[in-house]
């Protein structure tokens, strides 16, 4: 909760209530607030705690979508990739990827070359380098420990990586808040309140007490990701909109023979593409694509998915010899894809749809939508909102206004790296996580010398960041702070040990009593339990 009291909420009629603060809800909130609409954004958990935290973390054109002739989607994605490089350069960075081509590959050299040329043509206005086609010998020079057996050639091309997608979501929410949006996390919407064929608002249960509240809005947006159908349960929408598929990743340390750049390969078991990507000092390997109808609040990697990812990595890099013992942790998410009956999972379109509901004409549901295209989805959605409100839409500016941590980033980063108050690893990490808002973190740390001290084993995270996350970034729990603000929960040991010190910082600087600190710690431990290898 930011700028309003919960008890005041019922007295306001918002232009728009958005249910779900994943990347899509966050992007819509930012755009709509920037264009002057009054916004209430609600999430049953934390900002970005749904699917948006559990992706492959690529802002990509979707090379694979070319196979399905989705040229429009590829062009849109490539355009958005370029925009994100400009409005979020602290979070979105160029990433070279190597595609090895084997005798047994379903996609041979001719297909890959054609794909590469099309990708370059569709991104004619890009700032990233064009692709390079490599001979077998050149490929082995690029990745010397790549399995040479049956290797024919390779291609290198560029996409981008959003190392901390969680913070991309957060910065959209912070930008919305700056423009006057009201944000309430841990607010589960339990009812869409209908009267005379329209919705008048929503009912939600807030916070730890689960107190019931009502909020009124002219238009309601269901941006609940894979939970979209759950929210529609009490409406007349009886056909499912979402056909979710689960995707899992494993995180391992640098392994014997590991490539220095990302690899995008074809899995031998099922010919699906999969990635091995340098990420956060380690390697992110994924993903799977399995139809999912289980409990959306408890998604975790199955042993079969883990075996599949280990086997494919060991086949591609035979020196790796990875086993489950080397996995630091895993994560899984459910893609909120459109429901298409029995179609093969990988063939389901990755396009997004903004669904209207004829029986409730002030309700919109978001179906699909990737991290990559969230901004254009939001633009289309806000244009539609204005049409529905009967108002002229001001021009969308989200493609040119930088996100909060990106304002004058390049010049700021140069100067910040040179300052000697913190060590170089701390400076670099602050820039990677907060962009130019690193200056605000540094400022908060002047309150007390203890806040300017690193507190974690890697000695690169300041005690002040814990305080910053609660005071300035809407963290409500220790889990929010470690997994989606400071990001140290995604380090090798899932912040084991560091979590206790963070809870102590809570006691010292955030007014937590013993009981609160113990509860935060035990909740964090149970939240990360699903990331452990089973
Ligand atoms: C394995 C995997 C890999 C992927 N890789 C990529 C990639 O590399 N690049 C890319 O661009 N995309 C990728 N995606 C797709 C992308 O991550 C998702 O499409 C996107 O994050 C969906 O965002 P969302 O906001 O719609 O949903 P979510 O992030 O799930 O947000 C929905 C929010 O709604 C909230 N909510 C639900 N019900 C309620 C309720 N009743 N009341 C209040 N709040 C509620 C949830 O708590 C949640 O925070 C990947 C997805 C997966 C699963």
Coordinates of C-alpha atoms and ligand atoms in Angstrom, one line a residue, residues 18-27 41-60 65 77 84 160 162 165 169 184 186-191 203-205 222-228 230-231 242 245-249 275 277 284 286-289 296-297 331-337 350 366-374 377, ligand 1:
X18 CA -6.0 -3.8 -12.6
X19 CA -6.0 -7.3 -11.0
X20 CA -2.4 -8.7 -11.2
X21 CA 0.9 -6.9 -10.8
X22 CA 2.9 -9.2 -13.2
X23 CA 4.6 -7.7 -16.2
X24 CA 1.4 -7.1 -18.0
X25 CA -0.6 -5.5 -15.2
X26 CA 2.4 -3.4 -14.3
X27 CA 3.0 -2.3 -17.8
X41 CA -3.4 -2.1 -9.0
X42 CA -4.0 -5.1 -6.8
X43 CA -2.0 -8.3 -6.4
X44 CA -2.7 -11.3 -4.2
X45 CA 1.0 -11.6 -3.6
X46 CA 4.0 -9.4 -4.3
X47 CA 4.7 -7.4 -7.4
X48 CA 6.1 -9.8 -10.0
X49 CA 5.7 -12.9 -7.9
X50 CA 3.8 -14.9 -10.5
X51 CA 5.0 -16.2 -13.9
X52 CA 7.0 -13.0 -14.5
X53 CA 9.6 -14.2 -12.1
X54 CA 10.1 -17.6 -13.6
X55 CA 10.9 -17.1 -17.2
X56 CA 14.1 -17.7 -19.3
X57 CA 14.7 -13.9 -18.9
X58 CA 15.2 -13.2 -22.5
X59 CA 13.8 -10.1 -24.4
X60 CA 13.8 -11.9 -27.7
X65 CA 8.1 -18.2 -34.1
X77 CA 9.1 -8.4 -30.5
X84 CA 13.6 -1.9 -24.0
X160 CA 18.9 -9.5 -25.1
X162 CA 16.8 -9.2 -18.6
X165 CA 13.0 -9.6 -14.8
X169 CA 8.1 -5.4 -13.3
X184 CA -1.8 -2.7 -3.0
X186 CA -1.2 -9.0 -0.7
X187 CA -4.7 -8.1 -1.8
X188 CA -6.5 -11.1 -3.3
X189 CA -9.5 -10.2 -5.4
X190 CA -12.2 -12.7 -4.5
X191 CA -15.2 -11.2 -6.3
X203 CA -13.9 -7.2 -3.5
X204 CA -10.5 -8.2 -2.1
X205 CA -9.0 -9.6 1.1
X222 CA -8.1 -9.1 -15.4
X223 CA -4.3 -9.3 -15.8
X224 CA -4.0 -12.4 -13.5
X225 CA -1.7 -14.3 -15.9
X226 CA -2.3 -18.1 -15.5
X227 CA -5.0 -17.3 -12.9
X228 CA -7.2 -15.4 -15.4
X230 CA -10.0 -18.4 -11.7
X231 CA -10.9 -14.8 -11.5
X242 CA -6.0 -19.9 -20.7
X245 CA 2.0 -24.8 -20.0
X246 CA 4.6 -25.3 -17.3
X247 CA 8.3 -24.5 -18.0
X248 CA 11.1 -25.4 -15.6
X249 CA 14.7 -24.3 -15.3
X275 CA 18.9 -22.7 -23.7
X277 CA 22.6 -19.2 -20.6
X284 CA 20.4 -20.9 -16.3
X286 CA 15.8 -24.5 -19.6
X287 CA 13.1 -25.0 -20.4
X288 CA 10.4 -27.6 -20.6
X289 CA 6.9 -27.1 -22.0
X296 CA -1.0 -22.7 -9.8
X297 CA 0.2 -21.6 -6.4
X331 CA 12.3 -22.8 -10.7
X332 CA 9.1 -23.3 -12.7
X333 CA 6.4 -21.1 -14.0
X334 CA 3.2 -21.5 -16.0
X335 CA 2.9 -19.7 -19.3
X336 CA -0.6 -18.0 -19.6
X337 CA -1.1 -19.1 -23.2
X350 CA 2.9 -16.7 -28.2
X366 CA -5.3 -10.4 -20.8
X367 CA -4.4 -13.7 -22.5
X368 CA -0.8 -14.5 -23.3
X369 CA 1.8 -11.8 -23.5
X370 CA 5.5 -12.2 -23.0
X371 CA 8.0 -10.1 -21.0
X372 CA 9.3 -8.9 -24.4
X373 CA 6.0 -7.5 -25.7
X374 CA 4.5 -6.2 -22.4
X377 CA 0.4 -5.0 -25.1
Ligands
LIG1 C1 9.2 -21.2 -18.4 C2 8.9 -19.9 -19.0 C3 9.8 -19.2 -19.7 C4 9.5 -18.0 -20.3 N1 10.5 -17.3 -21.0 C5 10.2 -16.0 -21.5 C6 11.3 -15.3 -22.1 O1 12.4 -15.7 -22.1 N2 10.9 -14.1 -22.6 C7 9.7 -13.6 -22.6 O2 9.4 -12.5 -23.1 N3 8.7 -14.3 -22.0 C8 8.9 -15.5 -21.4 N4 7.9 -16.2 -20.8 C9 6.6 -15.6 -20.7 C10 6.4 -14.6 -19.7 O3 7.1 -14.9 -18.5 C11 4.9 -14.5 -19.3 O4 4.1 -14.6 -20.4 C12 4.6 -13.2 -18.5 O5 5.5 -13.1 -17.4 C13 3.2 -13.2 -18.0 O6 3.0 -12.1 -17.3 P1 1.6 -11.8 -16.6 O7 1.7 -10.4 -16.0 O8 0.5 -12.0 -17.6 O9 1.3 -12.9 -15.5 P2 2.0 -13.1 -14.1 O10 3.4 -12.6 -14.0 O11 1.7 -14.5 -13.6 O12 1.2 -12.0 -13.2 C14 -0.2 -12.3 -12.8 C15 -0.3 -11.8 -11.4 O13 -1.7 -11.8 -11.0 C16 -1.8 -12.1 -9.7 N5 -3.1 -12.6 -9.3 C17 -3.7 -13.8 -9.8 N6 -4.9 -13.9 -9.3 C18 -5.2 -12.8 -8.5 C19 -6.3 -12.4 -7.7 N7 -7.4 -13.1 -7.6 N8 -6.2 -11.2 -7.1 C20 -5.1 -10.5 -7.2 N9 -4.0 -10.8 -7.9 C21 -4.0 -12.0 -8.6 C22 -0.7 -13.0 -9.4 O14 -0.3 -13.0 -8.0 C23 0.4 -12.6 -10.3 O15 1.4 -11.7 -9.7 C24 8.2 -17.4 -20.1 C25 7.3 -18.1 -19.3 C26 7.6 -19.3 -18.7 C27 6.6 -19.9 -17.8

